[in-house]
mmCIF file of C-alpha atoms and ligand atoms in Angstrom:
data_model
loop_
_atom_site.group_PDB
_atom_site.id
_atom_site.type_symbol
_atom_site.label_atom_id
_atom_site.label_comp_id
_atom_site.label_asym_id
_atom_site.label_seq_id
_atom_site.Cartn_x
_atom_site.Cartn_y
_atom_site.Cartn_z
ATOM 1 C CA MET A 1 -5.207 4.958 -39.594
ATOM 2 C CA PRO A 2 -2.866 6.002 -36.778
ATOM 3 C CA SER A 3 0.935 5.995 -37.690
ATOM 4 C CA LEU A 4 3.243 3.565 -35.768
ATOM 5 C CA ARG A 5 4.486 6.640 -33.696
ATOM 6 C CA GLU A 6 0.947 7.624 -32.967
ATOM 7 C CA THR A 7 0.098 4.041 -31.778
ATOM 8 C CA ARG A 8 3.164 4.000 -29.630
ATOM 9 C CA GLU A 9 2.398 7.379 -28.073
ATOM 10 C CA SER A 10 -1.099 6.242 -27.316
ATOM 11 C CA ASN A 11 0.118 3.054 -25.690
ATOM 12 C CA ASN A 12 2.728 5.001 -23.665
ATOM 13 C CA ALA A 13 -0.114 7.320 -22.538
ATOM 14 C CA GLU A 14 -2.260 4.488 -21.603
ATOM 15 C CA LEU A 15 -0.289 3.348 -18.489
ATOM 16 C CA PHE A 16 0.514 7.100 -17.519
ATOM 17 C CA ARG A 17 -3.156 7.809 -17.690
ATOM 18 C CA THR A 18 -4.320 4.868 -15.603
ATOM 19 C CA GLU A 19 -5.985 5.815 -12.441
ATOM 20 C CA THR A 20 -4.970 4.279 -9.080
ATOM 21 C CA ARG A 21 -8.499 2.829 -8.460
ATOM 22 C CA LYS A 22 -7.949 0.668 -11.492
ATOM 23 C CA LEU A 23 -4.768 -1.096 -9.985
ATOM 24 C CA MET A 24 -5.415 -1.019 -6.331
ATOM 25 C CA ILE A 25 -6.383 -4.130 -3.956
ATOM 26 C CA PRO A 26 -9.827 -3.112 -2.743
ATOM 27 C CA ALA A 27 -10.307 -2.356 1.062
ATOM 28 C CA ALA A 28 -12.254 -5.549 1.548
ATOM 29 C CA ASP A 29 -9.381 -7.730 0.590
ATOM 30 C CA VAL A 30 -6.823 -5.920 2.675
ATOM 31 C CA ALA A 31 -5.688 -6.936 6.109
ATOM 32 C CA CYS A 32 -6.022 -3.955 8.418
ATOM 33 C CA VAL A 33 -6.551 -3.095 12.015
ATOM 34 C CA ASN A 34 -8.228 -0.007 13.788
ATOM 35 C CA GLY A 35 -6.245 2.456 15.941
ATOM 36 C CA HIS A 36 -8.432 1.449 19.106
ATOM 37 C CA ASN A 37 -7.439 -2.300 18.701
ATOM 38 C CA SER A 38 -5.051 -3.796 21.266
ATOM 39 C CA LEU A 39 -1.476 -4.664 20.120
ATOM 40 C CA GLU A 40 -2.486 -8.425 20.845
ATOM 41 C CA HIS A 41 -5.141 -8.177 18.143
ATOM 42 C CA ALA A 42 -2.871 -6.463 15.722
ATOM 43 C CA LEU A 43 -0.156 -9.076 16.229
ATOM 44 C CA LEU A 44 -2.680 -11.703 15.356
ATOM 45 C CA ILE A 45 -3.850 -10.132 12.277
ATOM 46 C CA LEU A 46 -0.071 -9.591 11.111
ATOM 47 C CA THR A 47 0.760 -13.308 12.042
ATOM 48 C CA GLN A 48 -2.438 -14.728 10.334
ATOM 49 C CA SER A 49 -2.044 -12.599 7.108
ATOM 50 C CA GLY A 50 1.604 -13.173 6.877
ATOM 51 C CA TYR A 51 2.244 -9.449 5.819
ATOM 52 C CA THR A 52 5.000 -7.483 7.325
ATOM 53 C CA ALA A 53 3.014 -4.223 7.654
ATOM 54 C CA ILE A 54 -0.673 -3.378 7.551
ATOM 55 C CA PRO A 55 -2.716 -0.118 7.317
ATOM 56 C CA VAL A 56 -4.345 1.271 10.610
ATOM 57 C CA LEU A 57 -7.825 2.855 10.327
ATOM 58 C CA ASP A 58 -9.933 5.173 12.516
ATOM 59 C CA ARG A 59 -13.442 4.736 13.373
ATOM 60 C CA SER A 60 -14.602 6.764 10.343
ATOM 61 C CA GLY A 61 -12.571 4.577 8.026
ATOM 62 C CA ALA A 62 -9.668 6.954 7.385
ATOM 63 C CA VAL A 63 -6.123 5.725 7.269
ATOM 64 C CA LYS A 64 -4.149 6.881 10.384
ATOM 65 C CA GLY A 65 -0.908 4.846 10.234
ATOM 66 C CA VAL A 66 0.831 1.645 9.533
ATOM 67 C CA ILE A 67 1.602 -1.149 12.084
ATOM 68 C CA ASN A 68 4.235 -3.812 11.982
ATOM 69 C CA SER A 69 5.550 -6.560 14.170
ATOM 70 C CA THR A 70 8.815 -4.669 15.003
ATOM 71 C CA LEU A 71 6.830 -1.830 16.526
ATOM 72 C CA ILE A 72 4.760 -4.014 18.637
ATOM 73 C CA ILE A 73 7.856 -6.045 20.063
ATOM 74 C CA LYS A 74 9.576 -2.708 20.791
ATOM 75 C CA ALA A 75 6.503 -1.277 22.497
ATOM 76 C CA ILE A 76 6.350 -4.215 24.944
ATOM 77 C CA LEU A 77 10.020 -4.237 25.787
ATOM 78 C CA GLY A 78 10.649 -3.117 29.311
ATOM 79 C CA LEU A 79 13.770 -2.632 31.370
ATOM 80 C CA SER A 80 13.738 -6.298 32.511
ATOM 81 C CA GLY A 81 12.524 -7.951 29.469
ATOM 82 C CA TYR A 82 9.380 -8.355 27.355
ATOM 83 C CA GLU A 83 6.175 -7.358 29.244
ATOM 84 C CA VAL A 84 3.560 -9.468 27.622
ATOM 85 C CA GLU A 85 0.628 -7.900 29.494
ATOM 86 C CA LYS A 86 1.389 -4.765 27.475
ATOM 87 C CA LEU A 87 -0.032 -6.477 24.494
ATOM 88 C CA SER A 88 -3.647 -6.310 25.861
ATOM 89 C CA GLU A 89 -3.097 -2.906 27.620
ATOM 90 C CA LYS A 90 -1.718 -0.889 24.744
ATOM 91 C CA LYS A 91 -3.542 0.255 21.743
ATOM 92 C CA VAL A 92 -2.338 0.221 18.153
ATOM 93 C CA GLU A 93 -2.713 4.045 17.876
ATOM 94 C CA GLU A 94 -0.075 4.547 20.645
ATOM 95 C CA VAL A 95 2.431 2.452 18.667
ATOM 96 C CA MET A 96 1.745 2.720 14.909
ATOM 97 C CA SER A 97 3.864 4.742 12.496
ATOM 98 C CA VAL A 98 1.995 7.793 11.282
ATOM 99 C CA ASP A 99 4.329 8.212 8.548
ATOM 100 C CA VAL A 100 2.138 6.784 5.783
ATOM 101 C CA PRO A 101 2.131 7.234 2.086
ATOM 102 C CA LYS A 102 -1.613 8.112 0.698
ATOM 103 C CA VAL A 103 -2.744 8.758 -2.613
ATOM 104 C CA LYS A 104 -6.185 9.634 -4.061
ATOM 105 C CA GLU A 105 -7.860 6.849 -5.987
ATOM 106 C CA SER A 106 -8.134 9.261 -9.132
ATOM 107 C CA GLN A 107 -4.282 9.925 -9.013
ATOM 108 C CA LEU A 108 -2.511 8.788 -12.186
ATOM 109 C CA PHE A 109 0.314 6.312 -12.380
ATOM 110 C CA LEU A 110 3.403 8.322 -12.231
ATOM 111 C CA ARG A 111 3.092 9.616 -8.665
ATOM 112 C CA PRO A 112 2.301 6.099 -7.169
ATOM 113 C CA PHE A 113 5.210 4.769 -9.202
ATOM 114 C CA GLU A 114 7.580 7.403 -7.673
ATOM 115 C CA LEU A 115 6.248 6.790 -4.149
ATOM 116 C CA SER A 116 6.697 2.901 -4.643
ATOM 117 C CA ILE A 117 10.291 3.443 -4.757
ATOM 118 C CA THR A 118 10.360 4.260 -1.012
ATOM 119 C CA TRP A 119 7.291 2.389 0.098
ATOM 120 C CA PRO A 120 6.247 -1.217 -0.350
ATOM 121 C CA PHE A 121 2.517 -0.165 -0.613
ATOM 122 C CA LEU A 122 0.464 2.990 -0.718
ATOM 123 C CA CYS A 123 -2.757 3.558 1.010
ATOM 124 C CA VAL A 124 -5.522 4.735 -1.368
ATOM 125 C CA GLU A 125 -8.339 7.065 -0.231
ATOM 126 C CA ASP A 126 -11.508 8.602 -1.862
ATOM 127 C CA ASP A 127 -12.114 12.365 -2.113
ATOM 128 C CA ALA A 128 -13.680 12.283 1.320
ATOM 129 C CA GLY A 129 -10.519 10.785 2.794
ATOM 130 C CA LYS A 130 -12.007 7.241 3.354
ATOM 131 C CA PHE A 131 -9.711 4.254 2.862
ATOM 132 C CA VAL A 132 -10.695 2.431 -0.231
ATOM 133 C CA GLY A 133 -7.590 0.016 -0.864
ATOM 134 C CA ILE A 134 -3.821 -0.293 -1.245
ATOM 135 C CA LEU A 135 -1.665 -0.119 -4.142
ATOM 136 C CA THR A 136 1.325 -2.550 -3.839
ATOM 137 C CA ARG A 137 4.789 -2.325 -5.253
ATOM 138 C CA ARG A 138 4.148 -5.592 -6.842
ATOM 139 C CA THR A 139 1.302 -4.272 -8.940
ATOM 140 C CA ILE A 140 3.342 -1.241 -10.044
ATOM 141 C CA LEU A 141 6.193 -3.595 -11.042
ATOM 142 C CA ALA A 142 3.721 -5.948 -12.787
ATOM 143 C CA GLN A 143 2.353 -2.881 -14.833
ATOM 144 C CA LEU A 144 5.839 -1.719 -15.697
ATOM 145 C CA TYR A 145 7.043 -5.200 -16.795
ATOM 146 C CA GLN A 146 3.928 -5.362 -19.142
ATOM 147 C CA TYR A 147 4.805 -1.857 -20.326
ATOM 148 C CA PHE A 148 8.394 -2.780 -21.212
ATOM 149 C CA ARG A 149 7.327 -6.089 -22.813
ATOM 150 C CA ARG A 150 4.984 -4.279 -25.184
ATOM 151 C CA HIS A 151 7.730 -1.818 -25.991
ATOM 152 C CA ARG A 152 10.872 -3.797 -25.970
ATOM 153 C CA ASP A 153 11.173 -4.045 -29.927
ATOM 154 C CA GLU A 154 10.595 -0.449 -30.589
HETATM 155 O O1 4BW B 201 0.034 -13.468 1.436
HETATM 156 C C1 4BW B 201 0.582 -13.182 0.507
HETATM 157 N N1 4BW B 201 0.092 -13.438 -0.753
HETATM 158 C C2 4BW B 201 0.856 -13.047 -1.852
HETATM 159 N N2 4BW B 201 0.432 -13.345 -3.202
HETATM 160 N N3 4BW B 201 2.154 -12.512 -1.888
HETATM 161 C C3 4BW B 201 2.690 -12.178 -0.720
HETATM 162 C C4 4BW B 201 1.887 -12.693 0.535
HETATM 163 N N4 4BW B 201 2.722 -12.025 1.582
HETATM 164 C C5 4BW B 201 3.855 -11.462 1.005
HETATM 165 N N5 4BW B 201 3.768 -11.570 -0.276
HETATM 166 C C6 4BW B 201 4.840 -11.131 -1.212
HETATM 167 C C7 4BW B 201 4.230 -9.986 -2.219
HETATM 168 O O2 4BW B 201 5.002 -10.073 -3.288
HETATM 169 O O3 4BW B 201 5.874 -10.540 -0.392
HETATM 170 C C8 4BW B 201 6.021 -9.283 -0.723
HETATM 171 C C9 4BW B 201 6.296 -8.502 0.454
HETATM 172 O O4 4BW B 201 5.117 -8.527 1.523
HETATM 173 P P1 4BW B 201 5.162 -7.623 2.837
HETATM 174 O O5 4BW B 201 4.549 -6.198 2.304
HETATM 175 O O6 4BW B 201 6.489 -7.465 3.225
HETATM 176 O O7 4BW B 201 4.198 -8.214 3.530
HETATM 177 C C10 4BW B 201 4.588 -8.839 -1.339
HETATM 178 O O8 4BW B 201 4.857 -7.549 -2.154
HETATM 179 P P2 4BW B 201 3.695 -6.764 -2.342
HETATM 180 O O9 4BW B 201 2.434 -7.616 -3.067
HETATM 181 O O10 4BW B 201 4.023 -5.663 -3.311
HETATM 182 O O11 4BW B 201 3.012 -6.120 -1.233
HETATM 183 C C11 4BW B 201 3.942 -4.975 -0.648
HETATM 184 C C12 4BW B 201 3.253 -4.822 0.877
HETATM 185 O O12 4BW B 201 1.959 -4.465 0.813
HETATM 186 C C13 4BW B 201 3.434 -6.161 1.640
HETATM 187 C C14 4BW B 201 2.346 -5.847 2.820
HETATM 188 O O13 4BW B 201 2.905 -4.826 3.738
HETATM 189 C C15 4BW B 201 1.295 -4.897 2.097
HETATM 190 N N6 4BW B 201 0.190 -5.745 1.557
HETATM 191 C C16 4BW B 201 0.222 -6.409 0.476
HETATM 192 N N7 4BW B 201 -1.094 -6.962 0.240
HETATM 193 C C17 4BW B 201 -1.704 -6.761 1.314
HETATM 194 C C18 4BW B 201 -0.971 -6.043 2.201
HETATM 195 N N8 4BW B 201 -1.314 -5.568 3.355
HETATM 196 C C19 4BW B 201 -2.510 -5.939 3.762
HETATM 197 N N9 4BW B 201 -3.440 -6.692 3.111
HETATM 198 C C20 4BW B 201 -3.025 -7.090 1.820
HETATM 199 N N10 4BW B 201 -3.869 -7.982 1.185
#
């Protein structure tokens, strides 16, 4: 029978040995757009989903960036005000932020935890570089909460 200390160590290790794939929201449930979509389309998806920022994919299904409403509004602002026609003229890839945090689906918990200090969500990719989901700060905090609950009396 394992000692109390061994049991604790094994519980500790459990979270830190968890692969990102087990915690992520799968791609099918993630609101996202393609780089070649218009800003109008991206604004529609952002508005309908209610999310502040969403991933941008290319035609092969790889993550290329992140788009948010602020980037879109800035992109249509001209010298004499908002140029609404630019919403249909400009593409998401012209405007997106390419500074996007990515992790592999096999990545263990500690690195995503560290990245989540800075980023509200991380894009998860498979070994071929294809987008497979996102890992949110909410999920990471929920895991940590469970972890601290289990260990609070030790
Ligand atoms: O529609 C929502 N449903 C639920 N359950 N929670 C929501 C929703 N919209 C916002 N929230 C909450 C979450 O706690 O507000 C937080 C900030 O949302 P955000 O950033 O500014 O839109 C949410 O925190 P989170 O779950 O840790 O998600 C962090 C960020 O990840 C979100 C959004 O940019 C992205 N995201 C989350 N789920 C997504 C998604 N992007 C696309 N599709 C999804 N399904």
